[in-house]
Tab-separated table of C-alpha atoms and ligand atoms in Angstrom:
chain	number	residue	atom	x	y	z
A	295	MET	CA	114.885	23.816	-12.139
A	296	PRO	CA	117.598	26.211	-13.334
A	297	ALA	CA	117.542	28.287	-10.133
A	298	THR	CA	115.717	26.826	-7.182
A	299	ILE	CA	115.691	28.010	-3.581
A	300	VAL	CA	114.914	25.528	-0.818
A	301	ILE	CA	113.782	27.151	2.411
A	302	GLY	CA	112.423	26.109	5.774
A	303	ALA	CA	108.788	27.159	6.066
A	304	GLN	CA	108.542	26.782	9.860
A	305	TRP	CA	111.027	27.167	12.751
A	306	GLY	CA	113.847	25.226	11.145
A	307	ASP	CA	114.546	21.486	11.294
A	308	GLU	CA	111.888	20.813	8.650
A	309	GLY	CA	113.978	18.217	6.847
A	310	LYS	CA	115.512	20.591	4.311
A	311	GLY	CA	118.658	18.473	4.212
A	312	LYS	CA	116.816	15.526	2.799
A	313	ILE	CA	114.897	17.554	0.184
A	314	THR	CA	118.044	19.464	-0.768
A	315	ASP	CA	119.906	16.202	-1.072
A	316	LEU	CA	117.186	14.893	-3.365
A	317	LEU	CA	117.221	18.004	-5.547
A	318	ALA	CA	121.002	18.239	-5.454
A	319	GLU	CA	121.154	15.121	-7.575
A	320	LYS	CA	119.910	17.174	-10.544
A	321	ALA	CA	121.781	20.370	-9.639
A	322	ASP	CA	125.216	21.406	-10.849
A	323	VAL	CA	125.856	23.917	-8.105
A	324	VAL	CA	124.593	24.062	-4.504
A	325	VAL	CA	124.878	27.323	-2.558
A	326	ARG	CA	124.392	28.034	1.165
A	327	TYR	CA	123.354	31.647	1.577
A	328	GLN	CA	122.864	32.455	5.276
A	329	GLY	CA	123.355	31.255	8.826
A	330	GLY	CA	126.332	29.285	9.962
A	331	ASN	CA	126.993	26.200	11.989
A	332	ASN	CA	123.859	26.853	14.018
A	333	ALA	CA	122.218	24.795	11.268
A	334	GLY	CA	122.383	21.054	11.127
A	335	HIS	CA	121.434	18.802	8.271
A	336	THR	CA	121.111	15.091	8.731
A	337	ILE	CA	121.221	13.191	5.479
A	338	VAL	CA	120.693	9.454	5.345
A	339	ARG	CA	122.281	7.944	2.265
A	340	ASP	CA	122.264	4.168	1.738
A	341	GLY	CA	121.716	3.724	5.464
A	342	GLU	CA	124.742	5.893	6.294
A	343	GLU	CA	124.095	9.058	8.280
A	344	PHE	CA	125.857	12.349	7.517
A	345	LYS	CA	125.545	15.404	9.732
A	346	LEU	CA	126.587	18.680	8.150
A	347	HIS	CA	126.437	22.070	9.800
A	348	LEU	CA	128.164	24.392	7.386
A	349	ILE	CA	129.106	22.711	4.141
A	350	PRO	CA	126.221	22.452	1.621
A	351	SER	CA	124.709	18.984	1.489
A	352	GLY	CA	125.517	18.748	-2.235
A	353	ILE	CA	129.072	17.884	-1.192
A	354	LEU	CA	128.053	14.238	-0.961
A	355	TYR	CA	127.922	14.193	-4.772
A	356	ALA	CA	131.357	14.129	-6.360
A	357	ALA	CA	130.684	16.386	-9.311
A	358	LYS	CA	128.785	19.293	-7.740
A	359	THR	CA	130.233	22.672	-7.008
A	360	CYS	CA	129.292	23.605	-3.441
A	361	ILE	CA	129.447	27.241	-2.493
A	362	ILE	CA	129.363	28.884	0.912
A	363	GLY	CA	127.961	32.289	0.016
A	364	ASN	CA	128.717	35.761	1.325
A	365	GLY	CA	125.635	35.702	3.583
A	366	VAL	CA	126.990	32.827	5.663
A	367	VAL	CA	129.041	33.311	8.836
A	368	VAL	CA	131.894	30.834	8.966
A	369	ASP	CA	133.645	29.364	11.971
A	370	PRO	CA	136.937	28.159	10.446
A	371	THR	CA	137.433	25.432	13.042
A	372	ILE	CA	134.036	23.956	12.148
A	373	LEU	CA	134.759	24.285	8.438
A	374	PHE	CA	138.078	22.450	8.764
A	375	GLY	CA	136.489	19.837	11.034
A	376	GLU	CA	133.778	19.083	8.452
A	377	ILE	CA	136.302	18.960	5.611
A	378	ASP	CA	138.460	16.507	7.569
A	379	ALA	CA	135.488	14.371	8.578
A	380	LEU	CA	134.246	14.159	4.976
A	381	ARG	CA	137.703	13.303	3.668
A	382	ALA	CA	138.067	10.624	6.333
A	383	ARG	CA	134.916	8.988	4.929
A	384	GLY	CA	136.254	9.139	1.397
A	385	ILE	CA	134.281	12.202	0.265
A	386	GLY	CA	136.325	14.771	-1.626
A	387	VAL	CA	135.923	18.511	-1.098
A	388	ASP	CA	137.798	19.793	-4.132
A	389	ASN	CA	134.559	21.316	-5.411
A	390	LEU	CA	133.962	23.350	-2.291
A	391	ARG	CA	134.092	27.140	-2.692
A	392	LEU	CA	133.980	29.816	-0.035
A	393	SER	CA	132.941	33.406	-0.698
A	394	GLY	CA	135.700	35.895	0.069
A	395	ASN	CA	132.974	38.197	1.388
A	396	ALA	CA	131.592	35.782	3.986
A	397	HIS	CA	132.206	36.863	7.573
A	398	LEU	CA	134.164	34.832	10.073
A	399	ILE	CA	132.990	33.760	13.491
A	400	MET	CA	135.753	34.824	15.852
A	401	PRO	CA	136.603	33.398	19.283
A	402	TYR	CA	135.130	36.468	20.967
A	403	HIS	CA	131.799	35.910	19.177
A	404	LEU	CA	131.422	32.561	20.896
A	405	LEU	CA	132.217	34.082	24.283
A	406	LEU	CA	129.795	36.958	23.736
A	407	ASP	CA	126.973	34.650	22.586
A	408	GLY	CA	127.168	32.722	25.858
A	409	ALA	CA	127.576	35.847	27.981
A	410	SER	CA	124.632	37.614	26.400
A	411	GLU	CA	122.340	34.628	26.972
A	412	LYS	CA	123.445	34.500	30.589
A	413	ARG	CA	122.766	38.198	30.988
A	414	LEU	CA	119.254	37.812	29.549
A	415	GLY	CA	118.473	35.108	32.144
A	416	ARG	CA	114.893	33.956	31.834
A	417	PHE	CA	114.460	36.238	28.798
A	418	LYS	CA	117.186	34.402	26.907
A	419	ILE	CA	116.774	33.613	23.194
A	420	GLY	CA	117.909	30.016	23.548
A	421	THR	CA	120.618	30.426	20.894
A	422	THR	CA	122.751	27.549	19.709
A	423	GLY	CA	125.727	29.251	21.377
A	424	ARG	CA	127.787	29.159	18.192
A	425	GLY	CA	128.557	32.878	18.027
A	426	ILE	CA	126.154	33.466	15.146
A	427	GLY	CA	124.392	36.577	16.481
A	428	PRO	CA	127.568	38.394	17.579
A	429	ALA	CA	129.196	37.653	14.192
A	430	TYR	CA	126.272	39.253	12.335
A	431	VAL	CA	126.294	42.162	14.807
A	432	ASP	CA	129.897	42.879	13.801
A	433	LYS	CA	129.065	42.515	10.121
A	434	TYR	CA	126.489	45.285	10.407
A	435	ALA	CA	128.660	47.336	12.778
A	436	ARG	CA	131.352	47.108	10.075
A	437	LEU	CA	133.725	45.561	12.556
A	438	GLY	CA	133.573	42.105	11.022
A	439	ILE	CA	136.482	39.997	9.813
A	440	ARG	CA	135.852	38.544	6.378
A	441	VAL	CA	137.216	35.414	4.740
A	442	GLN	CA	139.309	37.497	2.343
A	443	ASP	CA	141.050	39.207	5.276
A	444	VAL	CA	143.059	36.036	5.937
A	445	LEU	CA	144.781	36.666	2.594
A	446	ASP	CA	146.377	39.869	3.875
A	447	GLU	CA	148.129	39.570	7.215
A	448	LYS	CA	148.514	43.317	7.697
A	449	ILE	CA	144.823	44.041	7.195
A	450	LEU	CA	143.845	41.013	9.255
A	451	ARG	CA	145.936	42.083	12.245
A	452	ARG	CA	144.669	45.667	12.022
A	453	LYS	CA	141.042	44.573	11.891
A	454	ILE	CA	141.382	42.104	14.753
A	455	ARG	CA	143.052	44.752	16.898
A	456	ALA	CA	140.248	47.216	16.094
A	457	ALA	CA	137.548	44.677	16.864
A	458	LEU	CA	139.138	43.552	20.097
A	459	ALA	CA	139.598	47.124	21.300
A	460	GLU	CA	135.817	47.128	21.633
A	461	LYS	CA	135.159	43.449	22.362
A	462	ASN	CA	137.660	43.261	25.194
A	463	ARG	CA	135.734	45.994	26.982
A	464	LEU	CA	132.573	43.981	26.584
A	465	LEU	CA	134.273	40.784	27.713
A	466	GLN	CA	135.504	42.612	30.819
A	467	LEU	CA	132.006	43.866	31.458
A	468	TYR	CA	130.880	40.250	31.435
A	469	ASP	CA	133.775	39.251	33.739
A	470	ILE	CA	135.268	37.002	31.081
A	471	GLY	CA	138.687	38.642	30.906
A	472	VAL	CA	140.341	39.755	27.683
A	473	LEU	CA	141.721	38.144	24.538
A	474	ASP	CA	145.182	38.992	23.231
A	475	PRO	CA	144.735	40.504	19.736
A	476	GLU	CA	148.109	39.212	18.511
A	477	GLN	CA	147.309	35.682	19.643
A	478	VAL	CA	143.931	35.728	17.913
A	479	ALA	CA	145.587	37.207	14.814
A	480	ASP	CA	148.297	34.516	14.830
A	481	GLN	CA	145.603	31.870	14.955
A	482	PHE	CA	143.778	33.338	11.949
A	483	VAL	CA	146.949	34.060	9.969
A	484	GLY	CA	147.610	30.361	10.364
A	485	TYR	CA	144.295	29.536	8.628
A	486	ARG	CA	145.369	31.089	5.330
A	487	GLU	CA	146.971	28.013	3.897
A	488	ARG	CA	143.937	25.812	4.506
A	489	MET	CA	141.397	28.400	3.464
A	490	GLU	CA	142.949	29.950	0.388
A	491	PRO	CA	142.283	27.107	-2.083
A	492	PHE	CA	138.551	27.421	-1.431
A	493	ILE	CA	138.183	31.210	-1.600
A	494	CYS	CA	136.248	32.521	-4.593
A	495	ASP	CA	133.944	35.218	-5.924
A	496	ALA	CA	130.803	33.258	-5.114
A	497	SER	CA	128.382	35.641	-6.804
A	498	LEU	CA	130.349	35.477	-10.056
A	499	LEU	CA	130.493	31.694	-9.888
A	500	ALA	CA	126.748	31.299	-9.251
A	501	ASN	CA	125.786	33.772	-11.980
A	502	GLN	CA	128.162	32.236	-14.506
A	503	ALA	CA	126.653	28.844	-13.788
A	504	LEU	CA	123.179	30.264	-14.446
A	505	ASP	CA	124.426	31.947	-17.641
A	506	ASP	CA	125.692	28.561	-18.788
A	507	GLY	CA	122.242	27.053	-18.257
A	508	LYS	CA	123.360	25.058	-15.240
A	509	HIS	CA	121.070	24.158	-12.378
A	510	VAL	CA	121.797	26.057	-9.203
A	511	LEU	CA	120.230	25.123	-5.913
A	512	PHE	CA	120.175	27.656	-3.081
A	513	GLU	CA	120.027	25.918	0.254
A	514	GLY	CA	118.449	27.861	3.096
A	515	ALA	CA	119.191	27.154	6.732
A	516	GLN	CA	116.840	27.605	9.726
A	517	GLY	CA	113.328	28.659	8.729
A	518	THR	CA	110.878	31.464	8.021
A	519	LEU	CA	109.781	31.952	11.624
A	520	LEU	CA	113.426	32.345	12.692
A	521	ASP	CA	114.004	35.091	10.106
A	522	ILE	CA	115.425	38.277	11.623
A	523	ASP	CA	112.797	40.407	9.819
A	524	PHE	CA	109.816	38.093	9.479
A	525	GLY	CA	110.258	35.627	12.324
A	526	THR	CA	109.014	35.706	15.876
A	527	TYR	CA	111.411	38.464	16.921
A	528	PRO	CA	113.388	38.536	19.209
A	529	PHE	CA	113.302	34.720	19.365
A	530	VAL	CA	114.918	34.423	15.955
A	531	THR	CA	118.272	33.900	14.357
A	532	SER	CA	120.314	36.817	13.000
A	533	SER	CA	119.999	36.264	9.262
A	534	ASN	CA	117.331	36.011	6.546
A	535	PRO	CA	116.397	32.367	5.939
A	536	ILE	CA	113.497	33.471	3.692
A	537	ALA	CA	113.894	33.172	-0.081
A	538	GLY	CA	114.953	36.814	-0.451
A	539	GLY	CA	118.005	35.963	1.642
A	540	ALA	CA	119.306	33.877	-1.251
A	541	CYS	CA	119.645	37.002	-3.385
A	542	THR	CA	121.590	39.030	-0.852
A	543	GLY	CA	123.430	36.043	0.590
A	544	ALA	CA	124.601	34.624	-2.718
A	545	GLY	CA	124.734	37.666	-4.980
A	546	VAL	CA	122.078	36.670	-7.512
A	547	GLY	CA	119.214	38.883	-8.642
A	548	PRO	CA	115.579	38.007	-7.864
A	549	THR	CA	114.791	37.848	-11.576
A	550	ARG	CA	117.039	34.808	-11.897
A	551	ILE	CA	115.077	32.639	-9.475
A	552	ASP	CA	112.695	30.097	-11.015
A	553	HIS	CA	111.294	28.096	-8.101
A	554	VAL	CA	111.039	28.399	-4.347
A	555	ILE	CA	110.447	25.158	-2.500
A	556	GLY	CA	109.166	25.524	1.047
A	557	VAL	CA	109.849	22.582	3.308
A	558	ALA	CA	107.405	21.992	6.157
A	559	LYS	CA	106.931	19.116	8.542
A	560	ALA	CA	103.482	17.547	8.644
A	561	TYR	CA	103.401	18.912	12.189
A	562	THR	CA	105.398	21.704	13.853
A	563	THR	CA	108.523	21.805	16.000
A	564	ARG	CA	110.562	24.541	17.585
A	565	VAL	CA	113.801	24.593	19.556
A	566	GLY	CA	114.794	27.418	21.809
A	567	GLU	CA	112.504	29.901	23.485
A	568	GLY	CA	109.577	31.896	22.139
A	569	PRO	CA	105.863	31.596	21.422
A	570	PHE	CA	104.473	28.483	19.720
A	571	PRO	CA	100.641	28.509	19.543
A	572	THR	CA	100.094	24.882	18.489
A	573	GLU	CA	102.577	23.429	20.990
A	574	LEU	CA	101.469	20.191	22.641
A	575	THR	CA	102.753	19.544	26.128
A	576	ASP	CA	100.766	16.309	26.462
A	577	GLU	CA	101.386	12.711	25.451
A	578	VAL	CA	100.625	13.474	21.773
A	579	GLY	CA	103.501	16.000	21.737
A	580	ASP	CA	105.728	13.482	23.509
A	581	ALA	CA	104.832	10.816	20.946
A	582	MET	CA	105.667	13.192	18.061
A	583	CYS	CA	109.019	13.907	19.705
A	584	GLU	CA	109.800	10.253	20.227
A	585	VAL	CA	108.596	8.896	16.883
A	586	GLY	CA	110.022	11.861	14.961
A	587	ARG	CA	113.325	11.690	16.873
A	588	GLU	CA	112.974	15.395	17.561
A	589	PHE	CA	116.322	16.262	19.039
A	590	GLY	CA	118.490	19.049	17.595
A	591	THR	CA	121.293	18.074	15.200
A	592	THR	CA	123.451	20.911	16.478
A	593	THR	CA	122.744	21.107	20.194
A	594	GLY	CA	120.969	17.814	20.916
A	595	ARG	CA	118.165	19.779	22.583
A	596	LYS	CA	114.681	18.255	22.714
A	597	ARG	CA	112.447	20.012	20.223
A	598	ARG	CA	109.038	21.296	21.267
A	599	CYS	CA	106.304	19.622	19.163
A	600	GLY	CA	102.791	20.591	18.130
A	601	TRP	CA	100.092	20.397	15.475
A	602	LEU	CA	100.629	21.786	12.012
A	603	ASP	CA	100.178	25.552	11.998
A	604	LEU	CA	98.676	26.450	8.640
A	605	VAL	CA	98.375	30.161	9.431
A	606	ALA	CA	102.149	30.256	9.829
A	607	LEU	CA	102.659	28.120	6.731
A	608	LYS	CA	100.464	30.436	4.655
A	609	TYR	CA	102.598	33.315	5.934
A	610	ALA	CA	105.776	31.478	4.881
A	611	VAL	CA	104.294	31.013	1.404
A	612	ARG	CA	103.609	34.746	1.275
A	613	VAL	CA	106.938	36.130	2.454
A	614	SER	CA	109.025	33.818	0.288
A	615	GLY	CA	106.750	33.402	-2.730
A	616	ILE	CA	106.899	29.633	-2.257
A	617	THR	CA	105.968	27.901	-5.514
A	618	HIS	CA	106.027	24.306	-4.236
A	619	LEU	CA	105.783	22.646	-0.856
A	620	ALA	CA	107.647	19.615	0.420
A	621	ILE	CA	105.815	18.006	3.345
A	622	THR	CA	108.163	15.958	5.492
A	623	LYS	CA	107.755	13.376	8.245
A	624	LEU	CA	104.187	12.503	7.306
A	625	ASP	CA	104.885	9.008	8.682
A	626	VAL	CA	105.299	10.441	12.202
A	627	LEU	CA	101.544	11.136	12.292
A	628	THR	CA	100.634	7.524	11.535
A	629	GLY	CA	98.517	6.013	14.278
A	630	LEU	CA	96.946	9.235	15.548
A	631	ARG	CA	93.191	8.836	15.365
A	632	THR	CA	92.441	12.505	14.749
A	633	LEU	CA	94.767	15.185	13.396
A	634	LYS	CA	94.379	18.856	14.139
A	635	VAL	CA	95.543	21.656	11.885
A	636	CYS	CA	95.510	25.279	13.006
A	637	THR	CA	93.644	27.434	10.508
A	638	ARG	CA	93.154	30.623	12.565
A	639	TYR	CA	94.299	32.118	15.828
A	640	LYS	CA	92.255	33.593	18.619
A	641	ALA	CA	94.011	36.441	20.396
A	642	GLY	CA	91.839	37.933	23.125
A	643	ARG	CA	88.573	38.745	21.367
A	644	LYS	CA	90.176	38.834	17.935
A	645	VAL	CA	90.064	35.959	15.467
A	646	LEU	CA	93.028	36.176	13.124
A	647	ASP	CA	93.186	34.603	9.659
A	648	GLU	CA	96.630	35.953	8.940
A	649	PHE	CA	99.884	35.719	10.859
A	650	PRO	CA	99.648	38.649	13.275
A	651	LEU	CA	101.718	41.769	12.894
A	652	LEU	CA	101.735	42.465	16.616
A	653	GLN	CA	103.970	40.328	18.806
A	654	SER	CA	101.521	40.493	21.701
A	655	ASP	CA	98.816	38.958	19.494
A	656	PHE	CA	101.138	36.113	18.584
A	657	HIS	CA	102.250	35.616	22.190
A	658	HIS	CA	98.623	35.269	23.256
A	659	ALA	CA	97.410	33.412	20.171
A	660	LYS	CA	95.376	30.293	20.836
A	661	PRO	CA	95.051	27.949	17.877
A	662	LEU	CA	91.660	27.415	16.273
A	663	CYS	CA	91.884	24.023	14.629
A	664	ASP	CA	90.144	21.941	12.005
A	665	GLU	CA	90.092	18.229	12.690
A	666	LEU	CA	90.933	15.656	10.064
A	667	PRO	CA	90.834	11.871	10.330
A	668	GLY	CA	94.135	10.087	10.844
A	669	TRP	CA	95.337	6.807	9.345
A	670	SER	CA	96.767	3.694	10.939
A	671	ALA	CA	98.496	1.896	8.058
A	672	ASP	CA	102.287	2.183	7.897
A	673	ILE	CA	103.093	4.573	5.033
A	674	ARG	CA	106.862	4.190	4.957
A	675	ASP	CA	106.746	1.896	1.945
A	676	CYS	CA	104.418	4.151	-0.067
A	677	GLU	CA	106.022	5.117	-3.348
A	678	SER	CA	103.232	7.040	-5.020
A	679	TRP	CA	100.257	9.226	-4.240
A	680	ALA	CA	97.953	6.284	-4.908
A	681	ASP	CA	99.803	4.141	-2.345
A	682	LEU	CA	98.981	6.559	0.481
A	683	PRO	CA	95.890	5.924	2.607
A	684	GLU	CA	92.965	8.157	1.673
A	685	ALA	CA	93.167	10.056	4.981
A	686	ALA	CA	96.844	10.851	4.371
A	687	ARG	CA	96.033	12.121	0.884
A	688	ASP	CA	93.208	14.252	2.287
A	689	TYR	CA	95.577	15.702	4.872
A	690	VAL	CA	98.081	16.731	2.199
A	691	GLN	CA	95.334	18.036	-0.081
A	692	PHE	CA	94.011	20.156	2.785
A	693	ILE	CA	97.468	21.745	3.189
A	694	ALA	CA	97.708	22.449	-0.545
A	695	GLU	CA	94.284	24.032	-0.693
A	696	PHE	CA	94.663	26.084	2.466
A	697	THR	CA	98.007	27.510	1.413
A	698	LYS	CA	97.056	27.672	-2.277
A	699	THR	CA	100.347	25.997	-3.066
A	700	ARG	CA	101.174	22.842	-4.940
A	701	VAL	CA	102.709	20.017	-2.918
A	702	LYS	CA	105.568	18.470	-4.834
A	703	PHE	CA	107.207	16.122	-2.313
A	704	ILE	CA	105.953	14.057	0.609
A	705	ALA	CA	108.542	12.437	2.847
A	706	VAL	CA	107.349	9.198	4.452
A	707	GLY	CA	110.581	8.200	6.187
A	708	PRO	CA	114.088	9.516	6.827
A	709	GLY	CA	115.795	7.764	3.897
A	710	ARG	CA	116.260	9.498	0.599
A	711	GLU	CA	114.196	6.914	-1.225
A	712	GLU	CA	111.330	7.286	1.255
A	713	THR	CA	109.913	10.244	-0.632
A	714	VAL	CA	106.817	10.442	-2.781
A	715	VAL	CA	107.238	12.830	-5.697
A	716	LEU	CA	103.832	14.065	-6.770
A	717	PRO	CA	102.860	14.450	-10.408
A	718	ARG	CA	101.647	17.847	-11.558
A	719	SER	CA	97.941	17.063	-11.366
A	720	ILE	CA	97.991	16.034	-7.694
A	721	GLY	CA	98.476	17.939	-4.458
A	722	ARG	CA	97.392	21.081	-6.215
A	723	GLY	CA	96.649	24.256	-4.314
A	724	GLY	CA	93.280	25.967	-4.527
A	725	ALA	CA	94.633	28.700	-6.784
A	726	VAL	CA	96.681	27.962	-9.852
B	237	IMP	P1	121.227	31.371	16.940
B	237	IMP	O1	120.943	31.207	15.485
B	237	IMP	O2	122.219	30.394	17.481
B	237	IMP	O3	121.549	32.796	17.300
B	237	IMP	O4	119.871	31.030	17.738
B	237	IMP	C1	118.711	31.858	17.628
B	237	IMP	C2	117.444	31.009	17.611
B	237	IMP	O5	117.401	30.275	16.409
B	237	IMP	C3	117.341	29.987	18.752
B	237	IMP	O6	115.979	29.840	19.092
B	237	IMP	C4	117.828	28.703	18.095
B	237	IMP	O7	117.322	27.558	18.729
B	237	IMP	C5	117.245	28.882	16.705
B	237	IMP	N1	117.978	28.136	15.685
B	237	IMP	C6	119.160	28.450	15.107
B	237	IMP	N2	119.505	27.542	14.177
B	237	IMP	C7	118.512	26.644	14.149
B	237	IMP	C8	118.273	25.485	13.347
B	237	IMP	O8	119.038	25.096	12.461
B	237	IMP	N3	117.120	24.819	13.616
B	237	IMP	C9	116.229	25.240	14.544
B	237	IMP	N4	116.407	26.319	15.294
B	237	IMP	C10	117.537	27.016	15.104
């Protein structure tokens, strides 16, 4: 796996942390390429739980280089907090690298995120409130403050003054008051010492690693349906979690990528607002939430749960060129007599085989489902394909065939070891 991208194939929270952690063992370099501390990875290692929001999960291995790429937006206080927390648990961060081109989340971004949600009222996005959207807005408005700006006090102060000349007007509009540019600048000037040792040319580092035949893992955050271009706009995040985002967010060319692993839960969840055709608001949805411990790592919000949406998964395969699937949380479905999988949508009189282009079709989409038998035996101890009950194997095979994509991993429990790695001949998609 010289260059492998791991992405979320649904609405985020698919269990990418666990799959990345598993793959990171064989990688030399792990790169985050988009998003910020809106993400949250929970990794269970030897019974110990680690929650990371910004730093790549590869950091738990001593010898891996972990890069925060240019496509990420970085809140320095969160970065320092994670570094301190890792060090306090005996995990070194000397191999952490931070792209000089990554943008910083500024105090006014946090204020504006909250204010904009309040203004939208019942039309709110349901953001994580971490300032992610406003930071990307400034990046594209060319008003952003980048990591490398902390290395030059004069430039930093000038840029913060310029940004606040506009932001303070907005903050006043929202009745929040104003921020003092010199105070904000002092705060960020003070970050130089802590940040400087990590700053690097991330694109150069990643490409050199590939040139040297090293294994580089690109770790996506959020998921396909939260992608700013391909997600359920406007209920999306402000970056490109799809595989293409790894190229722009890490500075590597598409020709260098070997594999794209799409991570999908055996069912579907979503946090925040927006349409969700297979959502279950009954006791089955509640059971999924309870058994799957479906509460956000970042905000603690209860996740909405529903049946597996294969139309959306097929779409994720298409827009990211997913070569392999990792199906997570299969154990959560244990005990359900019948399992439904959505294979088409009905929108008004239309029956749709593909993820709809038009938002109104998706908003009105009703799932048309196939039913598959469930299983009752506990699968958490299953170590191989053969160990799984026949119905569980059929369920996975159905996913592979429908999406025409090979299933490589099946997670049967939260622990790292609770993962079935499928041999080549099994879990094959319909098309080779
Ligand atoms: P933002 O990324 O905080 O701007 O939030 C935009 C949307 O993306 C909201 O619906 C969030 O709930 C959702 N979102 C952001 N990060 C994650 C994540 O890591 N998992 C799931 N949903 C997320």
